[in-house]
Short mmCIF file of C-alpha atoms in Angstrom, two decimals:
data_model
loop_
_atom_site.label_atom_id
_atom_site.label_comp_id
_atom_site.label_asym_id
_atom_site.label_seq_id
_atom_site.Cartn_x
_atom_site.Cartn_y
_atom_site.Cartn_z
CA GLY A 11 35.67 56.74 3.69
CA ILE A 12 39.35 54.51 4.78
CA GLN A 13 38.17 52.55 7.72
CA VAL A 14 41.00 51.81 9.39
CA GLU A 15 40.56 49.16 12.19
CA GLN A 16 42.99 48.41 15.08
CA SER A 17 44.16 44.97 16.96
CA PRO A 18 44.00 43.75 20.26
CA PRO A 19 41.58 46.91 21.52
CA ASP A 20 44.16 46.44 24.88
CA LEU A 21 47.57 44.42 25.27
CA ILE A 22 48.73 43.53 28.83
CA LEU A 23 52.61 42.67 29.28
CA GLN A 24 55.58 41.29 30.96
CA GLU A 25 58.60 43.40 31.22
CA GLY A 26 60.53 41.74 28.30
CA ALA A 27 57.42 39.97 26.85
CA ASN A 28 56.82 40.90 23.11
CA SER A 29 54.55 42.26 21.20
CA THR A 30 53.14 43.02 17.84
CA LEU A 31 50.12 45.28 17.23
CA ARG A 32 48.21 45.01 13.75
CA CYS A 33 46.74 47.85 11.63
CA ASN A 34 43.98 46.81 8.52
CA PHE A 35 42.90 49.46 6.04
CA SER A 36 39.89 49.64 3.99
CA ASP A 37 41.92 51.60 0.39
CA SER A 38 44.75 52.51 -0.79
CA VAL A 39 47.00 55.24 1.36
CA ASN A 40 49.72 57.90 0.53
CA ASN A 41 50.92 58.38 4.47
CA LEU A 42 50.71 55.32 6.32
CA GLN A 43 51.87 55.91 10.11
CA TRP A 44 52.49 55.36 13.77
CA PHE A 45 52.58 56.92 16.85
CA HIS A 46 52.32 56.98 21.25
CA GLN A 47 50.09 58.70 21.94
CA ASN A 48 51.92 60.10 25.99
CA PRO A 49 49.98 60.15 29.75
CA TRP A 50 49.77 63.60 29.03
CA GLY A 51 48.23 63.61 25.63
CA GLN A 52 51.09 64.79 22.96
CA LEU A 53 51.14 62.38 19.63
CA ILE A 54 55.19 60.56 19.08
CA ASN A 55 56.35 59.88 16.46
CA LEU A 56 57.56 55.97 15.65
CA PHE A 57 56.93 55.79 12.24
CA TYR A 58 56.59 56.77 8.68
CA ILE A 59 56.11 53.76 6.98
CA PRO A 60 53.84 53.79 3.95
CA SER A 61 55.07 51.03 2.24
CA GLY A 62 58.55 48.30 3.78
CA THR A 63 59.75 48.12 6.76
CA LYS A 64 61.83 50.48 9.58
CA GLN A 65 63.40 49.26 12.49
CA ASN A 66 64.44 52.11 15.15
CA GLY A 67 65.64 50.67 18.58
CA ARG A 68 63.20 48.19 19.91
CA LEU A 69 60.83 49.28 17.81
CA SER A 70 59.52 47.76 13.87
CA ALA A 71 57.32 48.12 11.59
CA THR A 72 56.17 46.63 8.47
CA THR A 73 53.90 47.88 5.83
CA VAL A 74 52.22 46.23 2.96
CA ALA A 75 50.61 47.73 0.79
CA THR A 76 49.44 45.66 -1.76
CA GLU A 77 48.44 44.35 1.35
CA ARG A 78 46.05 46.27 3.40
CA TYR A 79 47.87 46.00 6.69
CA SER A 80 50.87 47.50 8.97
CA LEU A 81 52.25 45.94 11.81
CA LEU A 82 54.07 47.31 14.56
CA TYR A 83 56.71 44.75 16.25
CA ILE A 84 57.86 45.77 20.15
CA SER A 85 60.71 43.48 21.34
CA SER A 86 61.64 43.72 25.15
CA SER A 87 59.27 46.02 26.25
CA GLN A 88 59.36 48.22 29.02
CA THR A 89 57.35 49.83 31.08
CA THR A 90 57.93 53.03 29.85
CA ASP A 91 56.23 51.73 26.32
CA SER A 92 53.16 51.43 28.26
CA GLY A 93 50.27 53.99 26.58
CA VAL A 94 48.13 54.16 23.54
CA TYR A 95 49.79 53.52 20.08
CA PHE A 96 48.08 54.25 16.92
CA CYS A 97 47.86 54.12 13.47
CA ALA A 98 47.16 56.22 11.05
CA VAL A 99 46.43 56.19 6.95
CA GLU A 100 45.71 58.88 4.50
CA SER A 101 44.53 57.47 2.04
CA SER A 102 44.50 58.35 -2.35
CA GLY A 103 42.84 61.70 -2.63
CA SER A 104 42.51 62.72 0.50
CA ALA A 105 44.19 65.85 0.43
CA ARG A 106 45.72 65.30 3.63
CA GLN A 107 42.80 63.67 5.75
CA LEU A 108 44.73 61.04 8.28
CA THR A 109 42.24 58.76 9.15
CA PHE A 110 43.42 57.43 12.68
CA GLY A 111 42.57 53.93 14.21
CA SER A 112 40.67 54.25 17.50
CA GLY A 113 44.40 52.75 19.43
CA THR A 114 45.90 49.52 20.95
CA GLN A 115 46.47 50.49 24.48
CA LEU A 116 49.53 48.35 25.43
CA THR A 117 50.11 48.03 29.55
CA VAL A 118 53.74 46.29 30.51
CA LEU A 119 53.46 45.20 33.34
CA PRO A 120 56.70 45.23 36.15
CA GLU B 2 65.08 72.33 17.09
CA ALA B 3 61.95 72.68 18.57
CA GLY B 4 58.89 70.86 17.80
CA VAL B 5 55.36 72.05 17.38
CA THR B 6 54.29 74.41 20.29
CA GLN B 7 50.84 74.51 21.01
CA SER B 8 48.94 77.06 23.50
CA PRO B 9 47.61 77.64 25.35
CA THR B 10 47.77 73.83 27.51
CA HIS B 11 44.44 73.76 29.61
CA LEU B 12 41.42 76.01 28.10
CA ILE B 13 38.43 76.70 30.63
CA LYS B 14 35.12 78.73 29.00
CA THR B 15 31.64 78.75 29.44
CA ARG B 16 29.23 77.12 27.11
CA GLY B 17 28.24 79.92 24.12
CA GLN B 18 31.50 81.69 24.45
CA GLN B 19 34.65 81.11 22.21
CA ALA B 20 37.86 79.99 22.43
CA THR B 21 40.80 80.29 20.58
CA LEU B 22 43.68 78.33 20.60
CA ARG B 23 46.98 78.79 19.29
CA CYS B 24 49.67 76.59 17.52
CA SER B 25 53.88 77.70 15.89
CA PRO B 26 54.87 75.17 13.08
CA ILE B 27 57.76 73.56 13.15
CA SER B 28 60.62 76.74 11.82
CA GLY B 29 60.28 75.17 7.74
CA HIS B 30 57.02 73.87 7.69
CA THR B 31 54.55 75.18 5.71
CA SER B 32 51.73 73.34 6.40
CA VAL B 33 49.06 72.89 9.65
CA TYR B 34 46.65 70.59 10.72
CA TRP B 35 44.13 70.86 13.41
CA TYR B 36 42.77 67.20 14.87
CA GLN B 37 39.94 66.75 18.08
CA GLN B 38 40.12 64.49 20.07
CA ALA B 39 36.87 63.85 22.32
CA LEU B 40 35.80 60.81 24.35
CA GLY B 41 34.57 58.10 23.10
CA LEU B 42 34.73 59.92 19.67
CA GLY B 43 39.36 58.89 18.27
CA LEU B 44 40.70 61.03 16.47
CA GLN B 45 38.96 63.20 14.02
CA PHE B 46 40.64 65.82 11.03
CA LEU B 47 39.24 69.12 11.02
CA LEU B 48 41.21 71.62 9.40
CA TRP B 49 44.65 71.45 6.46
CA TYR B 50 46.61 74.93 6.11
CA ASP B 51 48.83 75.27 3.37
CA GLU B 52 50.66 78.12 2.80
CA GLY B 53 47.88 80.88 4.12
CA GLU B 54 44.86 78.75 2.18
CA GLU B 55 42.75 76.17 3.58
CA ARG B 56 43.33 73.61 1.28
CA ASN B 57 41.34 70.73 3.55
CA ARG B 58 37.96 71.06 6.09
CA GLY B 59 37.04 68.06 7.95
CA ASN B 60 33.22 67.41 8.91
CA PHE B 61 33.04 69.52 11.80
CA PRO B 62 30.36 72.75 11.26
CA PRO B 63 31.37 75.75 10.35
CA ARG B 64 31.78 77.45 14.50
CA PHE B 65 35.00 75.82 13.45
CA SER B 66 37.25 77.94 11.83
CA GLY B 67 40.77 79.17 11.59
CA ARG B 68 42.85 81.00 10.05
CA GLN B 69 47.31 81.04 8.75
CA PHE B 70 49.15 84.14 9.10
CA PRO B 71 52.06 84.54 6.97
CA ASN B 72 54.84 83.55 9.38
CA TYR B 73 52.63 79.67 8.58
CA SER B 74 51.78 79.79 12.73
CA SER B 75 47.74 79.19 13.14
CA GLU B 76 44.78 79.51 15.19
CA LEU B 77 41.61 77.38 15.47
CA ASN B 78 38.78 79.40 16.13
CA VAL B 79 35.17 77.56 17.81
CA ASN B 80 31.92 80.03 17.80
CA ALA B 81 29.52 79.39 20.50
CA LEU B 82 30.97 76.71 22.82
CA GLU B 83 28.78 73.82 23.34
CA LEU B 84 29.31 70.74 26.13
CA GLU B 85 30.57 68.60 23.76
CA ASP B 86 33.43 70.89 21.75
CA SER B 87 35.82 69.51 25.04
CA ALA B 88 38.25 67.74 23.48
CA LEU B 89 42.64 67.97 23.36
CA TYR B 90 42.44 69.94 20.56
CA LEU B 91 46.61 69.05 18.49
CA CYS B 92 48.24 70.64 15.56
CA ALA B 93 50.43 69.53 13.58
CA SER B 94 52.71 70.83 10.37
CA SER B 95 54.10 69.08 8.14
CA LEU B 96 56.79 69.97 4.87
CA THR B 97 54.07 70.72 2.19
CA ARG B 98 56.05 68.16 -0.25
CA ASP B 99 55.92 66.03 2.80
CA THR B 100 53.15 64.08 4.32
CA GLU B 101 54.67 62.88 7.32
CA ALA B 102 52.76 65.09 10.56
CA PHE B 103 54.69 65.85 13.60
CA PHE B 104 51.51 66.74 16.56
CA GLY B 105 52.01 69.37 19.68
CA GLN B 106 50.95 68.60 22.52
CA GLY B 107 47.64 69.61 22.42
CA THR B 108 45.56 72.20 23.90
CA ARG B 109 42.57 70.50 25.93
CA LEU B 110 39.87 72.25 26.09
CA THR B 111 36.57 72.37 29.15
CA VAL B 112 33.67 73.51 28.25
CA VAL B 113 31.37 74.18 30.95
#
């Protein structure tokens, strides 16, 4: 099956700093989503981005499908950005099965 | 508009018992997905239901089963519970023609 690798596994920042999270995947995809898991476990949708670039406030994401990677940018980080960020992909022919990366644990210090 | 809702929030069961978890999708969504997030194993796909039918199944034993009702809500049943079934179970929904999934808050199952 498709392999999804996220980097870095852990990231510690000072409030106000910028960061880039990376997601590499091993096959072509129909779907790519970025999530933020809150402390209670819920996955919050950040982006649905199988290709191209999107922006939402301080967050933006870019997926280069031909090179099989996606990037999540967080600018002017806040303590509320802390948590685990997951990339999830659905490969072509996998019938709606999302394969998740192992996540990036982000800690933003005040 | 209400998001995906799951019940109960927490569930404690004894090894060998059965657990039933429930999920209500976003209004208008006809596809429901179940995922397991166990400590050390990450998020793993369990099941996909659409229009009342099981459409895809992950690599889990048959004691994990479920169903989708005519109103598109869903149940996940786990029989003969084992200690390693302790996990956060997440439900998601989407439109049939769309692949973007939206997740609920999860049910934390503890098997003792």
